[in-house]
Short mmCIF file of C-alpha atoms and ligand atoms in Angstrom, two decimals:
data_model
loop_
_atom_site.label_atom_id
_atom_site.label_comp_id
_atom_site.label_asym_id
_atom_site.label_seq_id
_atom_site.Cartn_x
_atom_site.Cartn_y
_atom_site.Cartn_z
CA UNK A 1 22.92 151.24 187.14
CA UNK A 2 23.63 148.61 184.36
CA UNK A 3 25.91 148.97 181.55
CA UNK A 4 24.03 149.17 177.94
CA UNK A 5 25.98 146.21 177.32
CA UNK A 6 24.79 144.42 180.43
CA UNK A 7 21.23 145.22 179.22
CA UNK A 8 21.70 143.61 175.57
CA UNK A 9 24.77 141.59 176.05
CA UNK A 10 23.21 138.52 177.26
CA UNK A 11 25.50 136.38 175.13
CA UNK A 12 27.02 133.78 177.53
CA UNK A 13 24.71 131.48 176.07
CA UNK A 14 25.58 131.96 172.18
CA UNK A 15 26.12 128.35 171.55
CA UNK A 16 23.10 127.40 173.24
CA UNK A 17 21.25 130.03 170.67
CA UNK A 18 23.10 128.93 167.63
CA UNK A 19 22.05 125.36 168.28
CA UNK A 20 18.47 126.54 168.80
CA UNK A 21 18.74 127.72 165.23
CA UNK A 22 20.57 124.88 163.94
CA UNK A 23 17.69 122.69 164.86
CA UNK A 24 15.13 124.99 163.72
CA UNK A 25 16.17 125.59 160.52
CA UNK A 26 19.10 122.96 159.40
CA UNK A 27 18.80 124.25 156.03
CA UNK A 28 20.05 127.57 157.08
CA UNK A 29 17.71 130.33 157.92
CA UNK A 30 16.12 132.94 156.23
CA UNK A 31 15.72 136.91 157.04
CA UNK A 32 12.06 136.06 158.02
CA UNK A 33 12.67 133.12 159.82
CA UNK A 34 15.89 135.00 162.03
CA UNK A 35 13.48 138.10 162.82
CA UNK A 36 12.14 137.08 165.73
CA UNK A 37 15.55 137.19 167.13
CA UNK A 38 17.38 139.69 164.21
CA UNK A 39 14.58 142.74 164.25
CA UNK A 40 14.47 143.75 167.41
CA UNK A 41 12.58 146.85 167.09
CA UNK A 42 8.35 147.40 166.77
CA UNK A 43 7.07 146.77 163.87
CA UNK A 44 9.46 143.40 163.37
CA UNK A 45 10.04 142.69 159.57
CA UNK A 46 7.19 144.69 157.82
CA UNK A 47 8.39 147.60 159.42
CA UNK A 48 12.14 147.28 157.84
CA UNK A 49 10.66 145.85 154.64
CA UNK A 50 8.60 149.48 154.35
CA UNK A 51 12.39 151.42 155.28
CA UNK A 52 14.24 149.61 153.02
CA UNK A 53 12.60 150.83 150.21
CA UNK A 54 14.03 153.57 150.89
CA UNK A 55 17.09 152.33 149.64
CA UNK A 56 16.42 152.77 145.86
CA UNK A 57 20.29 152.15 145.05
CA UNK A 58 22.65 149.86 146.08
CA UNK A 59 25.50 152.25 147.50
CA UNK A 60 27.23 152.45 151.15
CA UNK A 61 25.36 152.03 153.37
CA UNK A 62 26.12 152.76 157.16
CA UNK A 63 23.97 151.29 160.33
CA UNK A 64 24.39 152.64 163.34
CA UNK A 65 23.34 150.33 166.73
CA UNK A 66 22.73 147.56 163.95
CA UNK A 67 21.77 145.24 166.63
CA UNK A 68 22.08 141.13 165.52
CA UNK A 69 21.72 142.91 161.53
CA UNK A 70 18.66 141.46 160.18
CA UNK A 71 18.23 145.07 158.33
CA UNK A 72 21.25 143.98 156.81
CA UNK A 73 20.76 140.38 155.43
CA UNK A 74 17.12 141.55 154.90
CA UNK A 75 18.66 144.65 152.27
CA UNK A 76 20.94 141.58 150.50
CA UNK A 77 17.58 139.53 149.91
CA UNK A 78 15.14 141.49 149.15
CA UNK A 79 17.08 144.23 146.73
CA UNK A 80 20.84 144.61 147.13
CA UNK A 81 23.40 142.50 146.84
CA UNK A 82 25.85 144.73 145.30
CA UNK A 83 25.59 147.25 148.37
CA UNK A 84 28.56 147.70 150.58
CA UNK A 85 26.99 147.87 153.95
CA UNK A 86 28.50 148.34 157.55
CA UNK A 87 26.82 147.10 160.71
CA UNK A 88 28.37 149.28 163.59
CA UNK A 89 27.33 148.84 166.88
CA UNK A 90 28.53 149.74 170.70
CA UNK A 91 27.67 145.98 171.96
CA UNK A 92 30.27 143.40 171.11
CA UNK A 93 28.71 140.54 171.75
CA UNK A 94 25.59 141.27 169.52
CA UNK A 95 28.20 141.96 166.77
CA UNK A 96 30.03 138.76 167.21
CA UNK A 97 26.52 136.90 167.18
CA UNK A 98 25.79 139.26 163.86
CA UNK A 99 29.23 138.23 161.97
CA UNK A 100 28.11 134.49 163.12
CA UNK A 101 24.55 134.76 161.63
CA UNK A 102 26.05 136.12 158.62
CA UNK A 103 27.79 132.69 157.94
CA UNK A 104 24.97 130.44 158.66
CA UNK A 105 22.37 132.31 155.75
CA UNK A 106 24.96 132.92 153.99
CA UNK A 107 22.92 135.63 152.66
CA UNK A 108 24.59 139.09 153.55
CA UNK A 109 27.05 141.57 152.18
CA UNK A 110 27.69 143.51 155.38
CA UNK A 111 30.94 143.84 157.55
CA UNK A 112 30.52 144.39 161.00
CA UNK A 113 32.21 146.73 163.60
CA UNK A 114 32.13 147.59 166.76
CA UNK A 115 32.29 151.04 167.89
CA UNK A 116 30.54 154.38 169.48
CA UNK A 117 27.84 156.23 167.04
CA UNK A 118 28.99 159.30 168.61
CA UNK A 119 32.59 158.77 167.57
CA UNK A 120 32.52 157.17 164.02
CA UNK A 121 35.70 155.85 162.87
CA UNK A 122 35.20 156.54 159.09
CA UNK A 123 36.45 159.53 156.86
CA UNK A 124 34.09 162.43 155.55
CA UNK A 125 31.67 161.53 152.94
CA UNK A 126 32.13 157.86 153.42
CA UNK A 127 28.09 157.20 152.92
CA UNK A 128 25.23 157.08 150.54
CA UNK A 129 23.03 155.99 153.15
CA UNK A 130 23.16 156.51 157.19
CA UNK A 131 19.96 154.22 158.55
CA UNK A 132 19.13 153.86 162.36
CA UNK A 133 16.49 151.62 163.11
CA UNK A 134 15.87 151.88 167.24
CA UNK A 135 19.10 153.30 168.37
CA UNK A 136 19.04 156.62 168.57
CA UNK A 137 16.74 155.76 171.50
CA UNK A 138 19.94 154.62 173.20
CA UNK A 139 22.58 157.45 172.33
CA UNK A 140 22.68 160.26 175.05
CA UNK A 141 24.69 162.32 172.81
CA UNK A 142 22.31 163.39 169.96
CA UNK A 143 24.09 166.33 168.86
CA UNK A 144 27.48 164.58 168.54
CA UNK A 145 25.98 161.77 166.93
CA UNK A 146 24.12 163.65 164.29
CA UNK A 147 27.22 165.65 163.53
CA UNK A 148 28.97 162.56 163.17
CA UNK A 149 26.72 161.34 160.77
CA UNK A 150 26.65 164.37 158.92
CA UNK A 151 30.25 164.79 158.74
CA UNK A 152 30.44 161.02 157.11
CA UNK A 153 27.36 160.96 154.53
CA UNK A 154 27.67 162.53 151.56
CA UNK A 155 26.23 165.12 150.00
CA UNK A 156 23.90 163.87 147.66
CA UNK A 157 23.43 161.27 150.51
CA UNK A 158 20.07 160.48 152.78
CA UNK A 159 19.81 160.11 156.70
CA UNK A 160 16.79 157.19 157.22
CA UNK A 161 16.05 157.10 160.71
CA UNK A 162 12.89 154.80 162.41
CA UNK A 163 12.40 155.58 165.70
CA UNK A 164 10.55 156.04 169.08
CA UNK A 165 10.12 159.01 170.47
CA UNK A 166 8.13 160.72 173.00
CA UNK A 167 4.49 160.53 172.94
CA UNK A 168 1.86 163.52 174.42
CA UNK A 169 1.56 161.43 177.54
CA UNK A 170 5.27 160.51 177.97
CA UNK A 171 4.77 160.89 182.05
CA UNK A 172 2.80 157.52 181.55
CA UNK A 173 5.81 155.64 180.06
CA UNK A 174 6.22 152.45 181.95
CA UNK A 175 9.66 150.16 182.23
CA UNK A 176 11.33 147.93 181.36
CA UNK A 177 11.22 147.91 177.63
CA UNK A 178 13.18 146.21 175.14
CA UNK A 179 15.95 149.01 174.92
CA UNK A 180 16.02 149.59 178.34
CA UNK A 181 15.44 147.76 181.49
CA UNK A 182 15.34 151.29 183.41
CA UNK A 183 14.90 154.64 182.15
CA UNK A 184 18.65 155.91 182.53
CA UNK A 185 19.21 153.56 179.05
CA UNK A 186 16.00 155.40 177.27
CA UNK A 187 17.10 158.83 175.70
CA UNK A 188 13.96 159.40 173.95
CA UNK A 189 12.97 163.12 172.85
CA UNK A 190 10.34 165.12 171.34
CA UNK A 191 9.89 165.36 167.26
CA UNK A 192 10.54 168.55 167.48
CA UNK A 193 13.40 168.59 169.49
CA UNK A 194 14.76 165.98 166.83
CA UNK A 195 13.64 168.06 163.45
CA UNK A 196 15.72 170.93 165.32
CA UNK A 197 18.54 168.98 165.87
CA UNK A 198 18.26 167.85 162.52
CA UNK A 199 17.77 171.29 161.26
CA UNK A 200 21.20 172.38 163.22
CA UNK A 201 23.74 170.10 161.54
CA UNK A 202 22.37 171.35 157.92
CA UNK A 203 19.75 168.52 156.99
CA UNK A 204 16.20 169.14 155.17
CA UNK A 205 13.30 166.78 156.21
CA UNK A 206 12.44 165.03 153.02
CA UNK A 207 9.70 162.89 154.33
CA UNK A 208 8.12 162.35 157.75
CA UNK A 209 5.79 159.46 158.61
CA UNK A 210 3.75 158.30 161.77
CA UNK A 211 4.16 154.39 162.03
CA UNK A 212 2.71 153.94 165.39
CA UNK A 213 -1.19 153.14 164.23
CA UNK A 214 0.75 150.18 162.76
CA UNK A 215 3.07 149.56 165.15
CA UNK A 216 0.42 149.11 167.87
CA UNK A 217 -1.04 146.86 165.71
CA UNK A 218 2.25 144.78 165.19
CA UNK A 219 2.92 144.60 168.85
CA UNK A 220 -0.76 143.23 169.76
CA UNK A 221 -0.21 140.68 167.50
CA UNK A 222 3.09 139.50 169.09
CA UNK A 223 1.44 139.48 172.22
CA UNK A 224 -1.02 136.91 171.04
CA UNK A 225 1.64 134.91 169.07
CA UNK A 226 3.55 134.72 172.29
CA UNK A 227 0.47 133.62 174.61
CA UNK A 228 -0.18 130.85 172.37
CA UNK A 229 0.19 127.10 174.03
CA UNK A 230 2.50 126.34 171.31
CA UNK A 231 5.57 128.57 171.46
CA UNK A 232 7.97 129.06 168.60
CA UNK A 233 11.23 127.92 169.34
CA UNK A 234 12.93 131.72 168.34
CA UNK A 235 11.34 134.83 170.62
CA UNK A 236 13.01 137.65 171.48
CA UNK A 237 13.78 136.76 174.78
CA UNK A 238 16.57 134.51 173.65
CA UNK A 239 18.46 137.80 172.71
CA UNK A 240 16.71 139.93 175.29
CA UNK A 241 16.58 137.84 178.47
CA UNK A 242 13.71 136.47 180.41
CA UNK A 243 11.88 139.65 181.24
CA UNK A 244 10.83 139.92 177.55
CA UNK A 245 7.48 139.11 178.22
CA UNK A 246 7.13 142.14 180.78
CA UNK A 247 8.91 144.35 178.13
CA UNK A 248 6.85 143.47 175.19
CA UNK A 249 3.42 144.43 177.24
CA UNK A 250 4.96 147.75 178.45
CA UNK A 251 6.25 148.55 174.82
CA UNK A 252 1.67 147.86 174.46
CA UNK A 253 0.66 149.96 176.95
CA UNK A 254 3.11 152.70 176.14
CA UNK A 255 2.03 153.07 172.64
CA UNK A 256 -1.69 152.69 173.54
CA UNK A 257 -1.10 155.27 175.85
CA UNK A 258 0.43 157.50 174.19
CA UNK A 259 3.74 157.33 175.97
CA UNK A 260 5.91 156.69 172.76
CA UNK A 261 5.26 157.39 169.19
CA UNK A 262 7.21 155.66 166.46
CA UNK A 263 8.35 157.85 163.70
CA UNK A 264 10.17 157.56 159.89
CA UNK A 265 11.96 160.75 159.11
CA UNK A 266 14.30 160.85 155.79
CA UNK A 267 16.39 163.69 156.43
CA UNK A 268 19.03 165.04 153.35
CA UNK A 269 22.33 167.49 153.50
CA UNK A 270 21.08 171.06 152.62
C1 SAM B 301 16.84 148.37 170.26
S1 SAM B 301 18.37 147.80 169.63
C2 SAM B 301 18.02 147.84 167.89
C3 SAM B 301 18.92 146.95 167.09
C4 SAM B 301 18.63 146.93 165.60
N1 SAM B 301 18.71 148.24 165.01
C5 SAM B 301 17.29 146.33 165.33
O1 SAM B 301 16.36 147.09 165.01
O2 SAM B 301 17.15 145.10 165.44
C6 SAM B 301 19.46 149.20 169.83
C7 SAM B 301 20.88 148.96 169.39
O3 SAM B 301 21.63 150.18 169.47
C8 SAM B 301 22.93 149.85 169.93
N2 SAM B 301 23.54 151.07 170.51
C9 SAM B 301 23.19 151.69 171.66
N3 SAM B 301 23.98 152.76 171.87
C10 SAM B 301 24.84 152.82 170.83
C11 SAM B 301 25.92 153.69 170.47
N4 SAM B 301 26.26 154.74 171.25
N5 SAM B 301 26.59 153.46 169.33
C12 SAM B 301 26.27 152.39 168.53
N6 SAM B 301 25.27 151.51 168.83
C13 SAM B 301 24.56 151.74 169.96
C14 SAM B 301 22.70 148.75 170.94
O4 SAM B 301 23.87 148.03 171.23
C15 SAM B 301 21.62 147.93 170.22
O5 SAM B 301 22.18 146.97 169.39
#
């Protein structure tokens, strides 16, 4: 079995993607020019345009699994620059590549750390706002995570999670996909199982929404973007290795076939 950083550390060649960039976009790039390579979850940038409104104040803000943070530099755009935000996530290398993308838009107001989302280093009520965005998918540990994260956010504070979970027809589910390259990496479970969990560590559902008409939608797309004779210089498979191409179809077929669904649930303290 791989490590999870094996499976998104594929960062031997970070000069090699930096110069990509560089030629790219000399100028410096922006949020929606990075996200082929900074949103690497379904739904690309729509989909964290739609959570971050959300975000209706510029407080602390927590990520967890905050990937290369294009959430991040997207939230200093679009609404808030004020906002003190931390990118935490397990895989080193991503957050080095994160810090470095910081520098070259300029445009960000986030520090970045690595460490465990099932051990957070942080005092009690440290948060306004804890925001996963395709991670829990990763964490075995749901239950220590979520009491983590309730033991940091504060009370008046809101949990914002977009994820995948299991679909009706989850025996179809078909690998590799972009957060695993084998299933013992995928920890996905049932809404229910999460609204429990939830319900356990003393949070209310505020809002729940189905995203995966749309995010089927998205993903066709990307397919046909990527077939095109002309490629664009930044895909995902700079960050997520060659077998991309094989992911991105399975991630297809998985939500056409009901394997996954992808979910927004705003959950508060009781
Ligand atoms: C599918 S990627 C999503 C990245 C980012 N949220 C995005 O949407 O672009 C999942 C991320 O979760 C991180 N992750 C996995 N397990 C984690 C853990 N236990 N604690 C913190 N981060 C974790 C991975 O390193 C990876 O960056």
């Amino acid at each position: 079995m791989t490590s999870i950083d094996e499976h998104y550390g594929h960062f031997s060649h970070l000069d090699s993607i930096l110069n990509t960039i560089r030629q790219a976009y000399p100028e410096g790039p922006s949020p929606f020019q990075l996200a082929p390579i900074d949103q690497l979850h379904i739904g690309g940038i729509k989909a964290s345009e739609r959570l971050l409104k959300r975000i209706t104040n510029a407080g602390r803000i927590l990520e967890i699994g905050s990937g290369l943070g294009g959430l991040s530099r997207l939230c200093y755009h679009n609404q808030h620059k004020a906002a003190l935000y931390v990118c935490l996530d397990i895989t080193h290398p991503l957050n080095k590549l994160n810090s470095t993308l910081n520098q070259l838009t300029a445009s960000h107001c986030s520090s970045v750390l690595t460490a465990d989302g099932q051990s957070l280093p942080f005092n009690d009520d440290s948060f306004d706002y804890v925001v996963m965005q395709h991670s829990l998918l990763n964490i075995p540990d749901k239950n220590k995570a979520l009491q983590e994260i309730s033991r940091v956010l504060s009370p008046n504070g809101q949990l914002i999670l977009h994820e995948v979970l299991k679909g009706s027809n989850y025996e179809s589910m078909q690998f590799p996909v972009p957060w695993a390259s084998q299933p013992d990496h995928s920890h996905l479970i049932e809404e229910e199982a999460l609204l429990s969990l939830l319900n356990e560590k003393g949070f209310v559902i505020s809002s729940i929404e189905d995203w995966t008409q749309e995010a089927l939608l998205w993903r066709t797309r990307q397919t046909a973007k990527a077939n095109k004779v002309q490629k664009p210089s930044l895909t995902p498979a700079l960050v997520l290795g060659p077998n991309f191409s094989v992911m991105g179809s399975n991630v297809q077929k998985n939500l056409a076939d009901s394997a996954i669904r992808i979910v927004e649930v705003v959950a508060v303290p009781e």
